[in-house]
mmCIF file of C-alpha atoms and ligand atoms in Angstrom:
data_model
loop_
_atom_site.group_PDB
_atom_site.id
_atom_site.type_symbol
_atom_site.label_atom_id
_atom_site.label_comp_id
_atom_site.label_asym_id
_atom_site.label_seq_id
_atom_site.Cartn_x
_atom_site.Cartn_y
_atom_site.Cartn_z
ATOM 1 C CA UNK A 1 17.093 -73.297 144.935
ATOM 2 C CA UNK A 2 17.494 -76.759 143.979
ATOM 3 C CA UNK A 3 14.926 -79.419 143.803
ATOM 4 C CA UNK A 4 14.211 -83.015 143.812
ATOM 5 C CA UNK A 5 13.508 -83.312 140.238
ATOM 6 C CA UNK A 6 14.905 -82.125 137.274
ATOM 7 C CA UNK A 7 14.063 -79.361 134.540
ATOM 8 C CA UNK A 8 15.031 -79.693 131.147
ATOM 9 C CA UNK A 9 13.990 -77.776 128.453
ATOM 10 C CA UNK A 10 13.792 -77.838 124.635
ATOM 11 C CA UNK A 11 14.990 -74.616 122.531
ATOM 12 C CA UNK A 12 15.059 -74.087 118.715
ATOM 13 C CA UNK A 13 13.708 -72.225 115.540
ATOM 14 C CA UNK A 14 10.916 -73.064 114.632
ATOM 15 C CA UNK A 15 10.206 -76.221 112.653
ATOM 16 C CA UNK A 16 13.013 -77.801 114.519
ATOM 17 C CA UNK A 17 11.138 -80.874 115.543
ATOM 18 C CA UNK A 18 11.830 -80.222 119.340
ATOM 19 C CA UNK A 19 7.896 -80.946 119.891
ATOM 20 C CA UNK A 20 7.893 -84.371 118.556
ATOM 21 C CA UNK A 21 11.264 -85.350 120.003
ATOM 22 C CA UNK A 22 9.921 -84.133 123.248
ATOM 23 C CA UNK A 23 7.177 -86.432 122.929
ATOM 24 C CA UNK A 24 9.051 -89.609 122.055
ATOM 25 C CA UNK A 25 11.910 -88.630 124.890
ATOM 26 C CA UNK A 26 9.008 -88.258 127.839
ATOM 27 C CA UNK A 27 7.220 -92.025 126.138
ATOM 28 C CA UNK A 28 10.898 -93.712 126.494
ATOM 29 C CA UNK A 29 11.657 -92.210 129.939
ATOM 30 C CA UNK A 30 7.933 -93.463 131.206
ATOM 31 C CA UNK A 31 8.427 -96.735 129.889
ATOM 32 C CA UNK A 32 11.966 -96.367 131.845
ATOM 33 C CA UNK A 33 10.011 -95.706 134.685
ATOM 34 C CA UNK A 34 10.822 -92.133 135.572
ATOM 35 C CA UNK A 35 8.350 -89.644 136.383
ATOM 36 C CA UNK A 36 7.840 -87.317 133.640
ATOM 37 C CA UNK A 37 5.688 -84.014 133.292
ATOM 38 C CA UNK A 38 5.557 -82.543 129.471
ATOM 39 C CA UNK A 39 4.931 -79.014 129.506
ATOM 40 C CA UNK A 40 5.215 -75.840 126.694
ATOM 41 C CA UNK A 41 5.277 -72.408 126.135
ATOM 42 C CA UNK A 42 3.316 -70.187 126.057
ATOM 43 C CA UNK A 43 -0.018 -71.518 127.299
ATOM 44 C CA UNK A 44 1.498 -74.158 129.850
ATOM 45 C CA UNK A 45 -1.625 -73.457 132.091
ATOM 46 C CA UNK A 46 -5.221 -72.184 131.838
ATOM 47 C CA UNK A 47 -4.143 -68.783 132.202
ATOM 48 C CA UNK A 48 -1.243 -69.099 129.753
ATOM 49 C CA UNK A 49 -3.385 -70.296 127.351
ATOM 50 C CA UNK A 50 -5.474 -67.080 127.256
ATOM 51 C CA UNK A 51 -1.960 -65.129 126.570
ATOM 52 C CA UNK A 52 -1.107 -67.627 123.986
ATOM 53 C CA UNK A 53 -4.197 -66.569 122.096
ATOM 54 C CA UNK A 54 -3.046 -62.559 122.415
ATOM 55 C CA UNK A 55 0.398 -63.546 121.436
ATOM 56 C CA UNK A 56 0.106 -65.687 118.564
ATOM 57 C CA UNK A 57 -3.028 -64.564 116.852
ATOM 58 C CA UNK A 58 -1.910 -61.876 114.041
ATOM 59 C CA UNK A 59 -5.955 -60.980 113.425
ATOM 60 C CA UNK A 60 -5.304 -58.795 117.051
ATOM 61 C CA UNK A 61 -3.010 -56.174 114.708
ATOM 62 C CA UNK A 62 -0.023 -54.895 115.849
ATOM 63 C CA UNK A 63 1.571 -55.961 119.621
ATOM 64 C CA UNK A 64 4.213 -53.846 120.886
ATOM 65 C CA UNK A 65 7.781 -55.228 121.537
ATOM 66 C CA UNK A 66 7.382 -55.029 125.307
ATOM 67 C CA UNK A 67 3.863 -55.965 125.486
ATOM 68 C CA UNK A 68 4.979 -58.977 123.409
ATOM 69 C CA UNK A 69 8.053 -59.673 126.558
ATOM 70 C CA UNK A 70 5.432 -59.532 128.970
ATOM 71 C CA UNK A 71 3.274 -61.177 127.811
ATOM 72 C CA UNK A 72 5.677 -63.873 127.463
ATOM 73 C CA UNK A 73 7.009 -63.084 130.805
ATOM 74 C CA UNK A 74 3.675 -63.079 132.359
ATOM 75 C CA UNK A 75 2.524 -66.856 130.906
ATOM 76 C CA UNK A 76 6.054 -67.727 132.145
ATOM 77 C CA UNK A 77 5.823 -66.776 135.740
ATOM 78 C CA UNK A 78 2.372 -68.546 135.860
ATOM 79 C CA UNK A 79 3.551 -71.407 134.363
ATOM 80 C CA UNK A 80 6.710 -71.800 136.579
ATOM 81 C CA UNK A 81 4.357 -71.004 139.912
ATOM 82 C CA UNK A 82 1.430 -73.348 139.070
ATOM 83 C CA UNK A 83 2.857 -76.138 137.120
ATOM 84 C CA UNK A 84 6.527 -76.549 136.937
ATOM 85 C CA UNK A 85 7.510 -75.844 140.542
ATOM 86 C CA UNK A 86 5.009 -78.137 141.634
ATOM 87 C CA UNK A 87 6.272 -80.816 139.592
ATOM 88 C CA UNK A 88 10.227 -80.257 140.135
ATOM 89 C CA UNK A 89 9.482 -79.992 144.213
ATOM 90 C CA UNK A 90 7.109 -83.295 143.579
ATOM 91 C CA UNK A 91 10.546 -85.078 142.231
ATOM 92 C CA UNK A 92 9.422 -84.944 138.455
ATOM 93 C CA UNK A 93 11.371 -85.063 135.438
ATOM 94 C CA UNK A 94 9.633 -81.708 133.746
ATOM 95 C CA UNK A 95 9.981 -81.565 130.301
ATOM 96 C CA UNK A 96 9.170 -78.068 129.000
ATOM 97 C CA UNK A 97 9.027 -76.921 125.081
ATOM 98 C CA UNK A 98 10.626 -73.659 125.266
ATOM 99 C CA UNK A 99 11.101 -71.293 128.266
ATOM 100 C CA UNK A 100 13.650 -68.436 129.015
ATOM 101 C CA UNK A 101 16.014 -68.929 126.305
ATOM 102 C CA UNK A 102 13.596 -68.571 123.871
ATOM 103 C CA UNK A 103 12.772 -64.963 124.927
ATOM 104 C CA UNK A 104 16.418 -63.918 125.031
ATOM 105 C CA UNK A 105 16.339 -65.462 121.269
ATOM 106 C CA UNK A 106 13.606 -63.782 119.898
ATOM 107 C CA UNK A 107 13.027 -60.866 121.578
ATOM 108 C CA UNK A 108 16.375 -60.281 122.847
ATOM 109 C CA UNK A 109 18.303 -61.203 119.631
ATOM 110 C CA UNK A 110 15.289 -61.319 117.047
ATOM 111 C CA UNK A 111 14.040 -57.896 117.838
ATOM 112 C CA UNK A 112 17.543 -56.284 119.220
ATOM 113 C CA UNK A 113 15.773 -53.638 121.323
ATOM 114 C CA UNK A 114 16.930 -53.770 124.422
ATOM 115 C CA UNK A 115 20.504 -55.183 125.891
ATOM 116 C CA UNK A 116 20.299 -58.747 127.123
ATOM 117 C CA UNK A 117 20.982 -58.033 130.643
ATOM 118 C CA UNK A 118 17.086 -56.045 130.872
ATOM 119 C CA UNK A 119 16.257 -59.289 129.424
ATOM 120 C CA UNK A 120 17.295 -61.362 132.131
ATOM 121 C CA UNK A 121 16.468 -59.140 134.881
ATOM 122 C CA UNK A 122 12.566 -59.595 133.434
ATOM 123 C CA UNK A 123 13.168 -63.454 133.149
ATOM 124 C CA UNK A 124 15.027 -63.375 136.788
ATOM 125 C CA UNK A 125 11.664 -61.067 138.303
ATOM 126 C CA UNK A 126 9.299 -63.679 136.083
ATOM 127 C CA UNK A 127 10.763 -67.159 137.035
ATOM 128 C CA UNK A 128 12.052 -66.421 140.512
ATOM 129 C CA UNK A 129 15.047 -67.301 138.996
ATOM 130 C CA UNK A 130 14.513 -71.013 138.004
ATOM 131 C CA UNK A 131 16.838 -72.021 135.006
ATOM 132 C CA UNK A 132 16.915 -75.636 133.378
ATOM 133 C CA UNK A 133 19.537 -78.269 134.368
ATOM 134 C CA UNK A 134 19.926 -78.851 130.903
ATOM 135 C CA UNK A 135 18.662 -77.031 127.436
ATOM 136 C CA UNK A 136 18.957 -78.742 124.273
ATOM 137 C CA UNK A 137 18.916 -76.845 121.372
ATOM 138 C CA UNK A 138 17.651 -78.522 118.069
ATOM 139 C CA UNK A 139 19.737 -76.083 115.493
ATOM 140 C CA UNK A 140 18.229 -75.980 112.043
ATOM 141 C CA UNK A 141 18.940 -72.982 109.599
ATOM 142 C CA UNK A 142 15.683 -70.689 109.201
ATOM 143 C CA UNK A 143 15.851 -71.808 105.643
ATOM 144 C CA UNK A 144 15.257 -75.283 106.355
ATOM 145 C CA UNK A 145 12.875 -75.051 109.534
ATOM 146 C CA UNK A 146 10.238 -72.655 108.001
ATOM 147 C CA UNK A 147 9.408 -74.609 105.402
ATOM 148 C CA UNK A 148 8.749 -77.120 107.719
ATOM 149 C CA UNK A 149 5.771 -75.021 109.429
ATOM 150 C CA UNK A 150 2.036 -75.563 108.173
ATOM 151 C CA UNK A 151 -0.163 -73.697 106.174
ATOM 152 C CA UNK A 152 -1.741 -70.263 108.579
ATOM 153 C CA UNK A 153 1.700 -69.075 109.900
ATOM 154 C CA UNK A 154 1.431 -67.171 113.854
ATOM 155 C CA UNK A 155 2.580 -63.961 114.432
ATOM 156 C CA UNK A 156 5.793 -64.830 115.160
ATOM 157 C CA UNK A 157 6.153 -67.304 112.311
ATOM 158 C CA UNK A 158 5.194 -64.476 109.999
ATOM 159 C CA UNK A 159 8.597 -62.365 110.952
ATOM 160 C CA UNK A 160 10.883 -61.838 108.096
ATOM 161 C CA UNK A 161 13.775 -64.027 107.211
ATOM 162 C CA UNK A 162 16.661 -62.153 108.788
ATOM 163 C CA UNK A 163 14.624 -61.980 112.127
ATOM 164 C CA UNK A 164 14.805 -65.950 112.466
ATOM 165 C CA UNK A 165 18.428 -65.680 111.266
ATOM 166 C CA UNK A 166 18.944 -63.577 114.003
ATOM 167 C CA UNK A 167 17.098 -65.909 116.537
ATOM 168 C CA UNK A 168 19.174 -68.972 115.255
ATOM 169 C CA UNK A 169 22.972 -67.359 116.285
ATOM 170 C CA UNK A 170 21.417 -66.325 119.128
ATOM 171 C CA UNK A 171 20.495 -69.392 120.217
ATOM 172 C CA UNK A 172 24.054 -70.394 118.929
ATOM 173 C CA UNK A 173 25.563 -67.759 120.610
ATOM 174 C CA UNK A 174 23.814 -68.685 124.264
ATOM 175 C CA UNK A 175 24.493 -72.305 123.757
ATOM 176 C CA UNK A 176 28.427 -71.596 123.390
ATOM 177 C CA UNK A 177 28.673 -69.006 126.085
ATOM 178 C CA UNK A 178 26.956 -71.882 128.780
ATOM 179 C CA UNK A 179 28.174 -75.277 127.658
ATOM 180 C CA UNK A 180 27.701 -76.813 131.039
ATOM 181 C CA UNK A 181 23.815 -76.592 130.681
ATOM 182 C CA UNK A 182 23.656 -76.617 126.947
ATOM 183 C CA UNK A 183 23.626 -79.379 124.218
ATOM 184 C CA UNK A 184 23.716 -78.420 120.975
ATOM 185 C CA UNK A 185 22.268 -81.085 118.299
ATOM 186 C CA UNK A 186 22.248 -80.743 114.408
ATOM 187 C CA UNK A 187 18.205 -81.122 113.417
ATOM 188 C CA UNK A 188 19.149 -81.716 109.997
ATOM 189 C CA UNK A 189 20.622 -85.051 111.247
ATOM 190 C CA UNK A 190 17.680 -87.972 110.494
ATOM 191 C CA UNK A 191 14.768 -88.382 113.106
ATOM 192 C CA UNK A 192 15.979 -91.282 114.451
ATOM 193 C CA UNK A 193 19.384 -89.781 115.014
ATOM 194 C CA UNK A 194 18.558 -86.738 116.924
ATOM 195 C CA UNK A 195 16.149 -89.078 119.652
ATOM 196 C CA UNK A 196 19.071 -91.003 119.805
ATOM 197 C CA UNK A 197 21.353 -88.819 121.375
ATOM 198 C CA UNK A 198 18.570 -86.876 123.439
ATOM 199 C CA UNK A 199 18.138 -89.918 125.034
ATOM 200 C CA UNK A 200 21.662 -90.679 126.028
ATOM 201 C CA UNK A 201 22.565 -87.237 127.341
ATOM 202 C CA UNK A 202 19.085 -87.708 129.091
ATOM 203 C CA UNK A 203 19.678 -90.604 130.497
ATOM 204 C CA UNK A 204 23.416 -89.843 131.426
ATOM 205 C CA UNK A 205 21.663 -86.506 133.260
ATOM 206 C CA UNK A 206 19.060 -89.045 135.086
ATOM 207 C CA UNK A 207 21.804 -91.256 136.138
ATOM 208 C CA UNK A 208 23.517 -88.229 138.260
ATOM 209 C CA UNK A 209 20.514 -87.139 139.985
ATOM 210 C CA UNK A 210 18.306 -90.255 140.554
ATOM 211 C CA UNK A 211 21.428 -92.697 141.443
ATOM 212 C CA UNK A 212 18.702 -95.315 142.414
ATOM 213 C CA UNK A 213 17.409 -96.478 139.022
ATOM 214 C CA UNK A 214 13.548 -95.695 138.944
ATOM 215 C CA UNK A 215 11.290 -98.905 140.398
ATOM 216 C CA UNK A 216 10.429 -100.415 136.876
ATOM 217 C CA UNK A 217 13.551 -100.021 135.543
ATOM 218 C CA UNK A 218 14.890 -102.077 138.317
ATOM 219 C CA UNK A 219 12.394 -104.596 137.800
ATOM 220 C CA UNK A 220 12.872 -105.026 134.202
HETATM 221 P P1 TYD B 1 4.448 -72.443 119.082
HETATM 222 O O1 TYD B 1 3.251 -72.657 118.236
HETATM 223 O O2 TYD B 1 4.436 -73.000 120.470
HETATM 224 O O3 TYD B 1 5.690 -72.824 118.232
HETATM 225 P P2 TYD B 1 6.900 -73.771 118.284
HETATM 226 O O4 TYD B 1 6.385 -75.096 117.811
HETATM 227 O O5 TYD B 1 7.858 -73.120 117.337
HETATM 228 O O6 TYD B 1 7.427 -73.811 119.713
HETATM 229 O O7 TYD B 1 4.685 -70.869 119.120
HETATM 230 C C1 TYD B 1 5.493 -70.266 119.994
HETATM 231 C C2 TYD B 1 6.097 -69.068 119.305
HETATM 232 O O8 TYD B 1 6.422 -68.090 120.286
HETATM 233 C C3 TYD B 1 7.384 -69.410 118.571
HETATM 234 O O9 TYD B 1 7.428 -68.711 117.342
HETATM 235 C C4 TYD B 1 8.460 -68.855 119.483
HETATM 236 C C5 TYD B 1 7.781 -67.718 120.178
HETATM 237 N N1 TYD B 1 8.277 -67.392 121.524
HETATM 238 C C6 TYD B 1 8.905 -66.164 121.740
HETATM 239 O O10 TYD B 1 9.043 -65.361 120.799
HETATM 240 N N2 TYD B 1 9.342 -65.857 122.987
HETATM 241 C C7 TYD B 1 9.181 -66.697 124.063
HETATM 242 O O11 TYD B 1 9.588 -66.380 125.198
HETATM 243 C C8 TYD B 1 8.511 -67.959 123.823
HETATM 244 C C9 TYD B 1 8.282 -68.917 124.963
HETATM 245 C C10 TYD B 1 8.083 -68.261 122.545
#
């Protein structure tokens, strides 16, 4: 199914710095005059929000493996139904902080449980089988992005070393096996450098799909 507007979303370990760059990409493609929805997961919707609580709060005890995938799945399919379908058939640039990859990452290569392929069926049966036009993936070794996190770490952020090792190559590993929707970017690059390039590769995307230049852009 393809739609009028386009999905893009932003993948990394944590303290990668894909939040803030998000931010700053969706204020320069406003003032560009495109039509831009910023989005996240989990807890992209009132619903979500409730499973983002489950999921991220480590005073709950322990969460089992699958309960944690659908969970995730589960704040994903409501997410896709209620807010980012909406916006992609409404012609919207959507710009969404994490989304499939990110389970095939951390629970696929993070927790190596289960083959990849169960993964996907889940994500396929969750999302109706909507995948980004493009991903970029803010690498950072674990190393570097944990210290970047604040002081009460989240369940997840509380997972040992060699977990987020694991979810790094995997990201690594996903972004080399599909380098027609993938861009990888070094986050260890300065700030200004890494909005730099998001914004050309976004703007080179934008150019492809919307061929008219949006209605400020072509009055400015
Ligand atoms: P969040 O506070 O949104 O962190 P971040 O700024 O790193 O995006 O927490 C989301 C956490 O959930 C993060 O550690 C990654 C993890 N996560 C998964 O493990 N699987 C998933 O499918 C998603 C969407 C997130």
């Amino acid at each position: 199914m393809t739609y009028p507007g386009v999905f893009i979303t932003f993948e990394g370990p944590e303290g990668s710095g894909k939040t803030t760059h998000l931010r700053a990409l969706a204020a320069f493609l406003r003032a560009q005059g495109y039509p831009v929805l910023t989005t996240h997961e989990p807890g992209g919707t009132p619903i979500g929000q409730r499973i983002r609580q489950i999921l991220l709060d480590p005073s709950l005890g322990v969460l089992t493996p699958r309960a944690e995938v659908l969970l995730f799945l589960a704040d994903r399919a409501q997410h896709v139904a209620q807010r980012i379908v909406p916006a992609l058939e409404a012609g919207q640039v959507v710009l969404c902080d994490r989304y499939a990859d990110s389970t095939l990452a951390y629970q696929g290569y993070g927790h190596r449980q289960w083959p990849l392929d169960t993964l996907r069926d889940l994500i396929h049966f969750a999302t109706q089988g909507l995948w980004p036009d493009r991903t970029f993936l803010l690498d950072v070794p674990p190393e570097v992005g944990l210290t970047r996190q604040g002081e009460a770490p989240d369940r997840i952020e509380q997972r040992t070393l060699d977990f987020h090792r694991r979810v790094r190559e995997g990201y690594r590993a996903l972004a080399q096996a599909e380098p027609a929707r993938w861009v990888l970017l070094d986050a260890t690059q300065p700030w200004d450098a890494v909005q730099e390039q998001l914004r050309a590769h976004t703007l080179a995307l934008l150019r492809t799909r919307f061929p008219q230049p949006p209605a400020s852009a072509r009055r400015g």
